[in-house]
Coordinates of C-alpha atoms and ligand atoms in Angstrom, one line a residue:
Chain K
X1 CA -19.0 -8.8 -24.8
X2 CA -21.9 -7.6 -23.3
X3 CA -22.1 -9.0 -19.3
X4 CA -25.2 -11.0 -19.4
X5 CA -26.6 -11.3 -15.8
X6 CA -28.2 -14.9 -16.7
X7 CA -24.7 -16.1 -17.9
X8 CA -22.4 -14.7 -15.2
X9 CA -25.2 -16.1 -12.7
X10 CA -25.3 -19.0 -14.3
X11 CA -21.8 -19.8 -14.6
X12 CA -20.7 -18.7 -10.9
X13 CA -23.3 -20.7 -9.4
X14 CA -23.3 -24.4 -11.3
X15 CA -19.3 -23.7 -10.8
X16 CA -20.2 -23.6 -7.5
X17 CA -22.5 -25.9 -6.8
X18 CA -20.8 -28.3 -9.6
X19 CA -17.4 -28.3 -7.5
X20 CA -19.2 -28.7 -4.3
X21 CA -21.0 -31.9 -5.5
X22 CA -17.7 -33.2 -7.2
X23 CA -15.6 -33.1 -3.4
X24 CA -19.0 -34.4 -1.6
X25 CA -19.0 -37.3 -4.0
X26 CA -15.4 -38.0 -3.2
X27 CA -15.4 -37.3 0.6
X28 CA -18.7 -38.8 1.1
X29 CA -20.2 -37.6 4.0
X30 CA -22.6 -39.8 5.6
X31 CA -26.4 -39.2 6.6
X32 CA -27.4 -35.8 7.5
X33 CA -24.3 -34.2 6.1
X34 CA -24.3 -35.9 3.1
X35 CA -28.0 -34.5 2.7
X36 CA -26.7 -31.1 3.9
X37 CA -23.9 -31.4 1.3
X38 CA -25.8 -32.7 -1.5
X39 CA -28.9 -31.0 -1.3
X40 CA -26.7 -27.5 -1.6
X41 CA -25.0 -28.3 -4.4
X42 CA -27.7 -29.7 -6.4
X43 CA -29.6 -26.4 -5.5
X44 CA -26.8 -24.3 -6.6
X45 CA -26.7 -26.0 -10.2
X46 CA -30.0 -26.2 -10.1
X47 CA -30.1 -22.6 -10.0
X48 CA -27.7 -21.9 -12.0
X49 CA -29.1 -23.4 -14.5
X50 CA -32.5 -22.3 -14.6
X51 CA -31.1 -19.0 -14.8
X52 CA -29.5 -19.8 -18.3
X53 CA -32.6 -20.4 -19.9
X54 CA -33.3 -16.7 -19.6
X55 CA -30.6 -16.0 -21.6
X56 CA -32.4 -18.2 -24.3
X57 CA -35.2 -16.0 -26.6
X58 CA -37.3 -19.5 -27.5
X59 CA -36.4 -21.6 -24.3
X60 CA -39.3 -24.2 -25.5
X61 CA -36.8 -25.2 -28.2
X62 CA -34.4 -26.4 -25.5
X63 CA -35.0 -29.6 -26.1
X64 CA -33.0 -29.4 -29.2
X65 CA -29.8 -28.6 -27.6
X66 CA -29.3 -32.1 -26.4
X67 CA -28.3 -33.2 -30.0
X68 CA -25.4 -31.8 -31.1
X69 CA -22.9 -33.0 -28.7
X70 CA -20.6 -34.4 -31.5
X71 CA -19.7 -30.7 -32.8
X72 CA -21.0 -28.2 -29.8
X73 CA -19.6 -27.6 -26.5
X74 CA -22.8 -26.0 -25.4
X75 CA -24.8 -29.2 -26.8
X76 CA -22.3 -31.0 -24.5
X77 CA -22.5 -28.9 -21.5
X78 CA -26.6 -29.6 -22.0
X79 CA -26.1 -33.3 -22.0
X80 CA -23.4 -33.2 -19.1
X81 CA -25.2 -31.2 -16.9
X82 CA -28.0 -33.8 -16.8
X83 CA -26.3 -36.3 -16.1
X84 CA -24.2 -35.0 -13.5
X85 CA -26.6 -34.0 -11.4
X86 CA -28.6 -37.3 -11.9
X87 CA -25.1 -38.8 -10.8
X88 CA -24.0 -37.1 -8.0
X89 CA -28.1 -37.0 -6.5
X90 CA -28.2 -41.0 -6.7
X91 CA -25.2 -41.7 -4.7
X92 CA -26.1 -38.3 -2.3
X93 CA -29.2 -40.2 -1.7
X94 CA -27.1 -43.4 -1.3
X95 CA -25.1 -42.0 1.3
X96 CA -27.7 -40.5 3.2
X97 CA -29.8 -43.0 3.7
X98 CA -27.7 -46.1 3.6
X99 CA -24.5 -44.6 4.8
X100 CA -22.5 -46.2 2.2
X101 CA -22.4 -46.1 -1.9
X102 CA -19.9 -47.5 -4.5
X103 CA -16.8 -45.9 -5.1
X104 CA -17.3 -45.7 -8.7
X105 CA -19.9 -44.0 -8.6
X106 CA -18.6 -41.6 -6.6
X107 CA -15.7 -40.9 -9.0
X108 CA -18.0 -41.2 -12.0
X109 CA -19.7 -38.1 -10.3
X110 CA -17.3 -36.2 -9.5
X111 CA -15.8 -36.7 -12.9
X112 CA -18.8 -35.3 -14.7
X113 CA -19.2 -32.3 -12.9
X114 CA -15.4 -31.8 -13.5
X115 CA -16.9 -32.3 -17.4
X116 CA -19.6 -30.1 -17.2
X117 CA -17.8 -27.3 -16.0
X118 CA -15.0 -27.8 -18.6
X119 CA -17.4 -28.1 -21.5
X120 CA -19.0 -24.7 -20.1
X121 CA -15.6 -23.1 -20.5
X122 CA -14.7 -24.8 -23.6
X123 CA -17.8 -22.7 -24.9
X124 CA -16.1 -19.8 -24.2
X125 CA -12.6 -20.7 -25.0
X126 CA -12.9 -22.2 -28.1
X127 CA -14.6 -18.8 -29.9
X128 CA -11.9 -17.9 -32.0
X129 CA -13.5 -14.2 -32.4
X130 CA -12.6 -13.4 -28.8
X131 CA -8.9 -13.0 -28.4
X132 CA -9.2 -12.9 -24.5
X133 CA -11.3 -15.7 -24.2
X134 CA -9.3 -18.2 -27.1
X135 CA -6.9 -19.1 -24.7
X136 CA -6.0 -22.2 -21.7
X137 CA -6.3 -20.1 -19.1
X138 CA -10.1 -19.9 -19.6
X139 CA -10.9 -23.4 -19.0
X140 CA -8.3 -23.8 -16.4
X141 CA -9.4 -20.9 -14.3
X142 CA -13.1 -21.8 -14.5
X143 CA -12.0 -25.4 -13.2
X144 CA -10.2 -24.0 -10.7
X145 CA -12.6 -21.9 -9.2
X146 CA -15.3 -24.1 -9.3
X147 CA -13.0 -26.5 -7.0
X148 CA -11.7 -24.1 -4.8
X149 CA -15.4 -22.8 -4.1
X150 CA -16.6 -26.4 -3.6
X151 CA -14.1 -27.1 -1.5
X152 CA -14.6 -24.5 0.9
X153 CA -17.9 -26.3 1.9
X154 CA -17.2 -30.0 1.5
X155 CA -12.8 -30.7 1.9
X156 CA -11.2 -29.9 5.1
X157 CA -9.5 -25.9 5.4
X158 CA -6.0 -26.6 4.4
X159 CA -6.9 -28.5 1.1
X160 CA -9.3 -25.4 0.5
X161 CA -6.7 -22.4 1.3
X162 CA -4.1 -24.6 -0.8
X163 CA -7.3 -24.6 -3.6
X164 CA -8.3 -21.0 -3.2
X165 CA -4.7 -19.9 -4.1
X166 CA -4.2 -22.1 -7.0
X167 CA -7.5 -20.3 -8.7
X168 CA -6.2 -17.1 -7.6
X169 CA -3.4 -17.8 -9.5
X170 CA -5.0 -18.8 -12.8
X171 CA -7.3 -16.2 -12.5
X172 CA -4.3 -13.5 -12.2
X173 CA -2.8 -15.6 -15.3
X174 CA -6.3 -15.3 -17.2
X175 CA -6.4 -11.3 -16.6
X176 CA -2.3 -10.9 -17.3
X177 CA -3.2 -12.9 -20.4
X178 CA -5.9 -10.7 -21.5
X179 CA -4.6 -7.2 -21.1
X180 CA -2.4 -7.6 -24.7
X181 CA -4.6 -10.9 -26.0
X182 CA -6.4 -8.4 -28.7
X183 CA -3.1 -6.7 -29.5
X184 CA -1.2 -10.0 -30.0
X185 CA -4.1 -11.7 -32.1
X186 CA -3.2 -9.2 -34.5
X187 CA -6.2 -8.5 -36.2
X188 CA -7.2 -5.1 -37.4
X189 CA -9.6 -2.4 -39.3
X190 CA -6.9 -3.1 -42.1
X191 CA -7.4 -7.2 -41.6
X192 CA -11.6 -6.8 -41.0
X193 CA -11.3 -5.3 -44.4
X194 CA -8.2 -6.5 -46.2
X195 CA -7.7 -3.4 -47.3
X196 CA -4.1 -1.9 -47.2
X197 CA -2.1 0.5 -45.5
X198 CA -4.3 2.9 -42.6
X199 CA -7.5 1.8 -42.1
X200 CA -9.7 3.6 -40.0
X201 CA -13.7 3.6 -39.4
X202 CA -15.2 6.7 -41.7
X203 CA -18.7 6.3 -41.1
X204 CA -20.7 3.4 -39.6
X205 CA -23.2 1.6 -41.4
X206 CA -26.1 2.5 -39.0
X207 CA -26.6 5.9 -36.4
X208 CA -28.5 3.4 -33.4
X209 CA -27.2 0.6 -31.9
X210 CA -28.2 -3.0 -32.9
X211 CA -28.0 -6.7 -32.3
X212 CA -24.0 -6.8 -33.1
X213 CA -23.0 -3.8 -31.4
X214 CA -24.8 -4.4 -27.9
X215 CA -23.8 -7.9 -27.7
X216 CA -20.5 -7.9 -28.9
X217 CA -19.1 -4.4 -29.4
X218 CA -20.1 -2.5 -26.2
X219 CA -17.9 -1.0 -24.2
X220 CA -19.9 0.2 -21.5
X221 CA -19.3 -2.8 -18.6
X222 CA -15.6 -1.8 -18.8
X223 CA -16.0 1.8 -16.6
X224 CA -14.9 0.2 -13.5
X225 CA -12.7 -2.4 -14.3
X226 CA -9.6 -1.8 -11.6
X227 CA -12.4 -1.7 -8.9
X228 CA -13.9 -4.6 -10.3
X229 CA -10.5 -6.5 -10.1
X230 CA -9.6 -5.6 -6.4
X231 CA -13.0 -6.5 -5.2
X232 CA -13.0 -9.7 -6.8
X233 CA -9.6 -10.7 -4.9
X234 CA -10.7 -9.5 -1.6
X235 CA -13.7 -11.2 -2.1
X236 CA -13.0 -14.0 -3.8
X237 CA -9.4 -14.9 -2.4
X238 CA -8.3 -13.2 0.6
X239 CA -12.0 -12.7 2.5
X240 CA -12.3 -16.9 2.3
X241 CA -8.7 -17.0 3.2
X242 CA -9.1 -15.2 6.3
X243 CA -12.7 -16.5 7.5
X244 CA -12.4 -20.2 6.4
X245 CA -11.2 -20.9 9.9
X246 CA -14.1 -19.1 11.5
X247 CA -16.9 -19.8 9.4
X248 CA -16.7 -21.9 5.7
X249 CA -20.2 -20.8 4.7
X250 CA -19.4 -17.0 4.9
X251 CA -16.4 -17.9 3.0
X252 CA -18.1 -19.4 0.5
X253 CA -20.2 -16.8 0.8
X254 CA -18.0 -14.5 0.3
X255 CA -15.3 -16.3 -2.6
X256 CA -18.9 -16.5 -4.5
X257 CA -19.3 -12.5 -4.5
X258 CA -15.9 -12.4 -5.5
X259 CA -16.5 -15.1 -8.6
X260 CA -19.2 -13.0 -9.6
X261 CA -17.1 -9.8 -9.7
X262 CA -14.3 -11.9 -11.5
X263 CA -17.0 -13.6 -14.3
X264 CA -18.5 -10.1 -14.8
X265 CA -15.1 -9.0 -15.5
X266 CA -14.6 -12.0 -17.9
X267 CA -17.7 -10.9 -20.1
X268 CA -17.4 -6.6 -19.9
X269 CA -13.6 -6.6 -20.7
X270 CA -13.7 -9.5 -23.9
X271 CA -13.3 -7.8 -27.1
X272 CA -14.8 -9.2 -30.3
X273 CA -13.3 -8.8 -33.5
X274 CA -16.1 -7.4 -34.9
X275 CA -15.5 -4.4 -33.0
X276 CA -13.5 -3.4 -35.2
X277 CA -16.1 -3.0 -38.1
X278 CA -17.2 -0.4 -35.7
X279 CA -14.0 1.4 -34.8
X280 CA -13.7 -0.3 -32.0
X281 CA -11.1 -2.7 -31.0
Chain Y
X1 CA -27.0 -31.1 -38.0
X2 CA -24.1 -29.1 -36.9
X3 CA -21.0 -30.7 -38.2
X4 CA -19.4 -29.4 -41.1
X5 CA -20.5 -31.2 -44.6
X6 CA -17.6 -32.6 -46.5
X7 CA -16.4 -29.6 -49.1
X8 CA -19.0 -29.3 -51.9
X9 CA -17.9 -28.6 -55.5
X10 CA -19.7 -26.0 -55.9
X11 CA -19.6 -23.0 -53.7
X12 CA -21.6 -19.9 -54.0
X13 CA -21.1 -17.0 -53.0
X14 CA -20.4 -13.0 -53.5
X15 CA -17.9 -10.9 -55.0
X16 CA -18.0 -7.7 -53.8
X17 CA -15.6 -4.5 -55.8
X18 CA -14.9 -2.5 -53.4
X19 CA -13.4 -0.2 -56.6
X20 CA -16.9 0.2 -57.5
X21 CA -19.8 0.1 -54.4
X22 CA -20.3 3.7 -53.7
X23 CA -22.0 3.4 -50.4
X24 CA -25.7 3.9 -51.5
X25 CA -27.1 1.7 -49.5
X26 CA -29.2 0.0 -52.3
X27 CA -28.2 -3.7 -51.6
X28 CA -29.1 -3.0 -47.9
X29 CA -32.3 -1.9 -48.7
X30 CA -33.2 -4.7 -50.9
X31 CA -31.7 -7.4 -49.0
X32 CA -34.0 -5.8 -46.2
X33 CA -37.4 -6.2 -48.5
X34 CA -36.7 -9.0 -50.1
X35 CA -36.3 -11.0 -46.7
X36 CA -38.7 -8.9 -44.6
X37 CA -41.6 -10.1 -47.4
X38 CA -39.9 -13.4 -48.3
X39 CA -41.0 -16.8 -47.6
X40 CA -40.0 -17.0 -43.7
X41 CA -40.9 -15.0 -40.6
X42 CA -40.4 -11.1 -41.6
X43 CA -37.1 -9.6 -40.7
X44 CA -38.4 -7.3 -38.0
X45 CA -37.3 -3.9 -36.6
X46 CA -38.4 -2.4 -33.6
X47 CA -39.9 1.3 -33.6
X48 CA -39.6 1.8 -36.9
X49 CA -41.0 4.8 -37.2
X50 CA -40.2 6.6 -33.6
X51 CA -37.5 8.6 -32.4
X52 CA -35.0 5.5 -32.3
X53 CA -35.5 2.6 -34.8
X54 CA -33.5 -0.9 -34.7
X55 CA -34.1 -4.2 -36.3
X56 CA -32.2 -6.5 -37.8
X57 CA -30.3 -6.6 -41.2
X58 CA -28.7 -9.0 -42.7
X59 CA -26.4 -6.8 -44.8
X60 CA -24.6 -3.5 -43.8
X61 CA -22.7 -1.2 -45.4
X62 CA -19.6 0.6 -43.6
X63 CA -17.7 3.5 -44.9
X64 CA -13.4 3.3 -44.3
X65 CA -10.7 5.7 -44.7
X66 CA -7.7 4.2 -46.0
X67 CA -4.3 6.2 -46.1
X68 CA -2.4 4.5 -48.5
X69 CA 1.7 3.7 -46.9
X70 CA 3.7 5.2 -49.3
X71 CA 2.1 8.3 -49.0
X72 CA -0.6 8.5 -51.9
X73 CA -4.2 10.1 -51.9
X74 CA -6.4 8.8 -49.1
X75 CA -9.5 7.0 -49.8
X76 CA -12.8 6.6 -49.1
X77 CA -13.7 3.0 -49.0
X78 CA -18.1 1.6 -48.9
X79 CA -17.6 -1.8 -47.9
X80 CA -20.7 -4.2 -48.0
X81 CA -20.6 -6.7 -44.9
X82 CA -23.0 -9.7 -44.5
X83 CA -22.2 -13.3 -44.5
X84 CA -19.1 -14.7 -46.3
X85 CA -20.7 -18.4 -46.4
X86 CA -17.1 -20.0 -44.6
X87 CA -16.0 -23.5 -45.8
X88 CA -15.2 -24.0 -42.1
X89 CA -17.6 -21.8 -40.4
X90 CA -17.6 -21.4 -36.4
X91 CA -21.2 -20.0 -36.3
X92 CA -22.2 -24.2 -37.6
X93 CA -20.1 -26.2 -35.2
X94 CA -21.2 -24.5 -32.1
X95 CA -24.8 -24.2 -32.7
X96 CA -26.5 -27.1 -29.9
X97 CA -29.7 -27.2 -31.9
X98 CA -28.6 -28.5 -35.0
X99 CA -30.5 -24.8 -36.3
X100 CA -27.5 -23.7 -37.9
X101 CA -26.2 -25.6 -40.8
X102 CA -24.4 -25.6 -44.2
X103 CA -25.9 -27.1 -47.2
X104 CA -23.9 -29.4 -48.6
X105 CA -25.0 -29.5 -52.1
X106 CA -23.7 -25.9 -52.3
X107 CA -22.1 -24.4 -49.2
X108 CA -24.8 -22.1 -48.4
X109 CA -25.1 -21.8 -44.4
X110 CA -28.7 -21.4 -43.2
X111 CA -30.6 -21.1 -40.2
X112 CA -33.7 -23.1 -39.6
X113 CA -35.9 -20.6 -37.6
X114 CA -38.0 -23.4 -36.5
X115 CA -35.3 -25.1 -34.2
X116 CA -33.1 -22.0 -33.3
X117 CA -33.5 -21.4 -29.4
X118 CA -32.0 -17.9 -29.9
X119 CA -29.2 -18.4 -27.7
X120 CA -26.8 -16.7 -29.5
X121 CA -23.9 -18.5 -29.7
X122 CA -23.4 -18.5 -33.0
X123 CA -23.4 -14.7 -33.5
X124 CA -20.7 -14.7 -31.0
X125 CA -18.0 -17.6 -33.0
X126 CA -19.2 -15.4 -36.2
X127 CA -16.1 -13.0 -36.3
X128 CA -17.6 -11.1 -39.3
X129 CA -20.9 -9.7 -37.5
X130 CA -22.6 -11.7 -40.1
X131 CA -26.0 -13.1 -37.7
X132 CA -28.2 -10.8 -35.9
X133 CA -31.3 -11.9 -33.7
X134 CA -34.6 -11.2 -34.6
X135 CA -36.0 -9.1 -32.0
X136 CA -39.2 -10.1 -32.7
X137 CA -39.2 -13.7 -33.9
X138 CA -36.3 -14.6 -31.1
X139 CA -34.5 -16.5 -33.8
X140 CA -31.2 -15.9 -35.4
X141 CA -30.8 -13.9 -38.8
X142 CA -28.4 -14.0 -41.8
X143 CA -28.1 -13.7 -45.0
X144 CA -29.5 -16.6 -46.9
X145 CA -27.7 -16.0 -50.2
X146 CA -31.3 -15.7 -51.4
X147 CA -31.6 -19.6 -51.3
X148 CA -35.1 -18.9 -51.8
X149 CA -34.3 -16.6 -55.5
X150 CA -32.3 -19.0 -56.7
X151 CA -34.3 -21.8 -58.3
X152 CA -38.1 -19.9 -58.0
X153 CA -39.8 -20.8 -61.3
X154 CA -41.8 -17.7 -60.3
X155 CA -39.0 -15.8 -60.6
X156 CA -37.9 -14.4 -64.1
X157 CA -34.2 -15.9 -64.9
X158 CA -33.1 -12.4 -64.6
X159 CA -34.3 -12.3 -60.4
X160 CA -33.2 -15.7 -59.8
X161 CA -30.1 -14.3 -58.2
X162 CA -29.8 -12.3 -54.9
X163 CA -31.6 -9.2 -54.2
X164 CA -28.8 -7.0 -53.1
X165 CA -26.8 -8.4 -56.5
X166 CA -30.0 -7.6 -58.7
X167 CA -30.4 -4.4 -57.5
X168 CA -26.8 -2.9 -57.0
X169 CA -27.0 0.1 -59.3
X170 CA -22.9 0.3 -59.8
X171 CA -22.6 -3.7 -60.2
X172 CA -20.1 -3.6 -57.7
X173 CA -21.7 -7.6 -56.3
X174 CA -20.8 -10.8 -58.4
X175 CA -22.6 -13.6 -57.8
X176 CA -21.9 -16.9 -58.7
X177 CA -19.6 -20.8 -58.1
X178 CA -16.3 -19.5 -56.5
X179 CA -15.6 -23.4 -56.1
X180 CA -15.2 -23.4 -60.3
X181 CA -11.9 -21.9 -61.1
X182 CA -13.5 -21.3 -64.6
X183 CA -16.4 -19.3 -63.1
X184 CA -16.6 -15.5 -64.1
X185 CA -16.9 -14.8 -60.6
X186 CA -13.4 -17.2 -60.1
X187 CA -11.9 -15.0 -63.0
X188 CA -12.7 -12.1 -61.6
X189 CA -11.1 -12.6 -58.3
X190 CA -8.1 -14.4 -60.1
X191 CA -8.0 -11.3 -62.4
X192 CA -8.3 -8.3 -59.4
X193 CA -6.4 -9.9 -56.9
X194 CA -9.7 -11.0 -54.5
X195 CA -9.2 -11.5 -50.7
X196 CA -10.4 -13.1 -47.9
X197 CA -11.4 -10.6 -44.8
X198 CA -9.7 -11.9 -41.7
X199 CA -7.7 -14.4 -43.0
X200 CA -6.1 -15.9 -40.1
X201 CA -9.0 -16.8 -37.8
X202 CA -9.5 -20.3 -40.0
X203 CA -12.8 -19.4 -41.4
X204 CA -11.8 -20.0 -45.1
X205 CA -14.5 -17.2 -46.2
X206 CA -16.2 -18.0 -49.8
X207 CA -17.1 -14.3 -50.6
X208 CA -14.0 -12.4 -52.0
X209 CA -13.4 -8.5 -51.7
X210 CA -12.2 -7.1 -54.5
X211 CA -9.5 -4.2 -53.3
X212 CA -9.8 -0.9 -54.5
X213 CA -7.5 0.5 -57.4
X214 CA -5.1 2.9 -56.4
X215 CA -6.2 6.8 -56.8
X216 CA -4.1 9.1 -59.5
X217 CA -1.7 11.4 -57.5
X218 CA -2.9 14.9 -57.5
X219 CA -1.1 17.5 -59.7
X220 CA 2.2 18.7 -57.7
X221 CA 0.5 22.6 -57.5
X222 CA 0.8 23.7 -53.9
X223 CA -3.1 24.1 -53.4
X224 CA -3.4 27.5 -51.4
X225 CA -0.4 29.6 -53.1
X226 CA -1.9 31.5 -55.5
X227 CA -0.7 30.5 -58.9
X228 CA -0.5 34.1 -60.6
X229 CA 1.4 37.2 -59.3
X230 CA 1.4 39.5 -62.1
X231 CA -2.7 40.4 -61.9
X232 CA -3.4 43.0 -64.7
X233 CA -6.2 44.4 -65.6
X234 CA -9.5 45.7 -62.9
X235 CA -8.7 42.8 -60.5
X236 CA -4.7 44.0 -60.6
X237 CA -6.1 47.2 -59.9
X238 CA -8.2 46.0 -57.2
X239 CA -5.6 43.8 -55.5
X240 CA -3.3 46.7 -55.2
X241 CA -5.6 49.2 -54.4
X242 CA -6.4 46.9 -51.5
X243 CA -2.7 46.2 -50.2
X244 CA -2.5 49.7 -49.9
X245 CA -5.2 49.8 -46.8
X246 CA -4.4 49.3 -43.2
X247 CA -5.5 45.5 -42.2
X248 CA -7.7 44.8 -39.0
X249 CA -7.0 40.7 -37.1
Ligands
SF4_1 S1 -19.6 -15.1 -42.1 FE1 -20.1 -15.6 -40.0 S2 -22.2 -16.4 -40.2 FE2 -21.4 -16.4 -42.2 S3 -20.5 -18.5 -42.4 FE3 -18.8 -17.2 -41.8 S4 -18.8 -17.4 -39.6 FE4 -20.8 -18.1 -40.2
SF4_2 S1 -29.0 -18.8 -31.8 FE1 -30.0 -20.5 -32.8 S2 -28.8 -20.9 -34.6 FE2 -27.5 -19.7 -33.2 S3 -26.4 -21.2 -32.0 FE3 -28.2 -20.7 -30.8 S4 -29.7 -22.3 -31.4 FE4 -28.1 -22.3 -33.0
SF4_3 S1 -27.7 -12.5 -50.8 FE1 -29.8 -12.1 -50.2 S2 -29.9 -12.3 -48.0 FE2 -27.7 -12.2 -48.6 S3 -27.1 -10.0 -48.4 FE3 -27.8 -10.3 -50.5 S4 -30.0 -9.8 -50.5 FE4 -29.4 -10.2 -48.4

């Protein structure tokens, strides 16, 4: 799948900022941390999701996408995300100025963000077409990180740490899963065409790319994939490890650079089925 | 709306022989002008006529090899590709703008190109390559089933079916209710054995592919050996007039 910089921004940062709001609304800081707290993760989102609408080619007709929540993850995510912000802002502002704010509110918060990031994985992992991405491991590592990232800015270091390995776990079960997921889906030239016996691609249908081929059948994002996996660990897991002690921020920093590596990673190295209309699986 | 309609009675859709389609790209080529001069936005390329062309089609035809197990003559397969019109198709469900949708009087699946936001999505839950975004419109593309043939008094009777099916020159696409068992398209694919591509990933295709029929076995003759040793005549002259010369490489 081709690595779309407006979705592997988008999806890094709202993790991010998502699992940052969702521990701030549980441990409540008070005052000027709260604002501190609040204020970064709603700017995070924020961002993160104004950088999805360039992935959009008629973003006007946005609006739209608020009404198919009974069928579509994404309509879902687009209704969540709202709402989760408009949450987790009200009792921020709460706490900030009056020091205090329900407790249910708090948990409705954080339990919306938790939603929004799930139904933004459930986009992914519930495309059959995708091998890699059809699979538990997607939403549970995307969960994951977004909790271990927030909580290296909002939960005290030990919770974090104990966080930061737990994603690096699911993350090393998401890429163990994905190395054979195309093999084991069995589907092939012979399947794509129900044709029998050896089936091989004799001569495409077009000499120039097109719409199918660059966004689902490249290859191209998958030169440096080994690199791309070491630097998202150091980065992502052992970096924040090492400095969350010394300095959360530049862990965070730092376990974001890492997340960025890993979701690049998630979108160069997915094969699509209809590769192999095109002789490539 | 995006949820699935409950399963219509009737379902159209294509039958494609791939005993028959000889790769001429005719049905491309019509499906192309039909819908880039249709009733909605033009189906637009970029560069057409420069060093490097692209645009979007909503029909494509790939050529296979197929090397048959038990040894026999390989083959070349043409093999048509454009949307199948799923009973439960994952481009519908996971469309947030209620653009994509399946009729339910008929189980044609349609885009309306006036609420699409061109994310995408669907392209991507569409394991068949079946949708392609406009570059130029932003919107997605498929194939339509000629929705807009079908019932056009304009049309004579004879055009009121899809382009690519009027105009294959081989008749190697059926059109017609594969939800009627006594259809002739339903006989057909009762008759030649018609199957679904990518059966296991749930999408209950209605467009059937026909398979090919098996090629003859060549003669046994060893093709390079030459068949006569006892040349007479000039040429058994020749032929030993020339074994008689020293040979160079
Ligand atoms: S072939 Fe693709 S676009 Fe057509 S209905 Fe099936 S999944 Fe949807
Ligand atoms: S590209 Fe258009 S039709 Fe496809 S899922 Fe997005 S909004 Fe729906
Ligand atoms: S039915 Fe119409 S839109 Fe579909 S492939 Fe044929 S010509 Fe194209």
């Amino acid at each position: 799948m081709h690595p779309a910089p407006s979705l592997i921004l988008f999806s890094s940062l709202s993790g991010l900022g998502l699992g940052l709001l969702a521990w701030a609304s549980l441990l409540r800081p008070e005052g000027g941390a709260a604002l501190l707290a609040f204020g970064l993760g709603l700017a995070l989102a924020a961002a993160g999701l104004g950088a999805s609408v360039f992935h959009l080619r008629r973003p006007a007709r946005a609006r739209f996408a608020f009404s198919q929540w009974r069928s579509s993850w994404l309509s879902r995510e687009a209704v969540l995300a709202p709402l989760a912000l408009g949450t987790a802002a009200l009792h921020g502002l709460l706490l900030a100025l009056r020091g205090e704010s329900p407790l249910a509110l708090g948990l409705l918060a954080a339990l919306l963000c938790a939603l929004t990031v799930l139904s933004t994985a459930m986009i992914y992992a519930t495309i059959r077409a995708v091998p890699r991405w059809h699979h538990w491991s997607v939403p549970a590592h995307f969960l994951a990180l977004a909790a271990a990232g927030g909580a290296l800015l909002a939960a005290p270091a030990p919770l974090a740490a104990a966080l930061l390995i737990g994603a690096g776990v699911l993350v090393a079960l998401h890429w163990h899963h994905g190395r054979t997921a195309f093999a084991r889906a069995g589907q092939s030239a012979a399947t794509a065409t129900a044709l029998e016996g050896r089936v091989r691609l004799f001569a495409p249908p077009h000499t120039g790319p097109n719409y199918v081929t660059r966004e689902m059948a490249g290859q191209v994002g998958r030169a440096r994939a080994g690199q791309l996996r070491l630097l998202a660990l150091a980065l992502g897991l052992l970096l924040p490890l090492a400095l969350l002690w010394l300095s959360p921020p530049l862990a965070a920093l730092s376990h974001l650079a890492g997340v960025l590596c890993a979701r690049w990673l998630f979108f160069a190295e997915a094969e699509h089925v209809v590769s192999l209309y095109y002789g490539r699986p | 709306m995006t949820t699935l309609p409950p399963p219509s009675p009737v379902k159209l859709g294509l039958v494609i022989d791939l005993d028959t389609c000889v790769g001429c790209q005719a049905c491309v080529t019509a499906c192309k002008a039909w819908n880039t001069g249709g009733t909605g936005a033009p189906l637009a390329d970029l560069d057409p006529w420069g060093a490097s062309p692209e645009g979007a089609f909503l029909n494509r035809v790939h050529t296979f090899e197929r090397l048959p197990e038990d040894g026999g003559p390989p083959q070349i397969v043409h093999f048509p590709r454009s949307c199948l019109h799923c009973e439960d198709a994952p481009c519908v469900t996971v469309c947030p703008t209620g653009a994509s949708w399946k009729r339910a009087a008929d189980g044609i699946v349609l885009v309306d190109e006036d609420r699409c936001m061109g994310c995408g999505l669907c392209a991507w839950a569409c394991p068949y390559g079946a949708r392609e975004m406009d570059p130029v419109a932003g919107v997605m593309k498929k194939c339509t089933l000629c929705a807009d043939r079908l019932d056009d008094p304009a049309l004579e009777p004879a055009d009121r079916i899809p382009a690519c099916v009027r105009t294959c020159p081989t008749g190697a696409r059926h059109f017609g209710d594969l939800g009627d068992p006594e259809s002739p398209v339903s006989q057909l694919v009762a008759e030649r054995g018609g199957r679904d591509l990518l059966p296991d990933l749930g999408t209950r295709p209605v467009n059937k592919y026909l398979p090919p029929r098996t090629r003859d076995r060549a003669p046994g003759a060893p093709a390079l050996d030459p068949v006569a040793t006892d040349a007479r005549g000039f040429l058994g002259w020749l032929d030993r007039a020339l074994s008689t010369l020293p040979r160079l490489g």
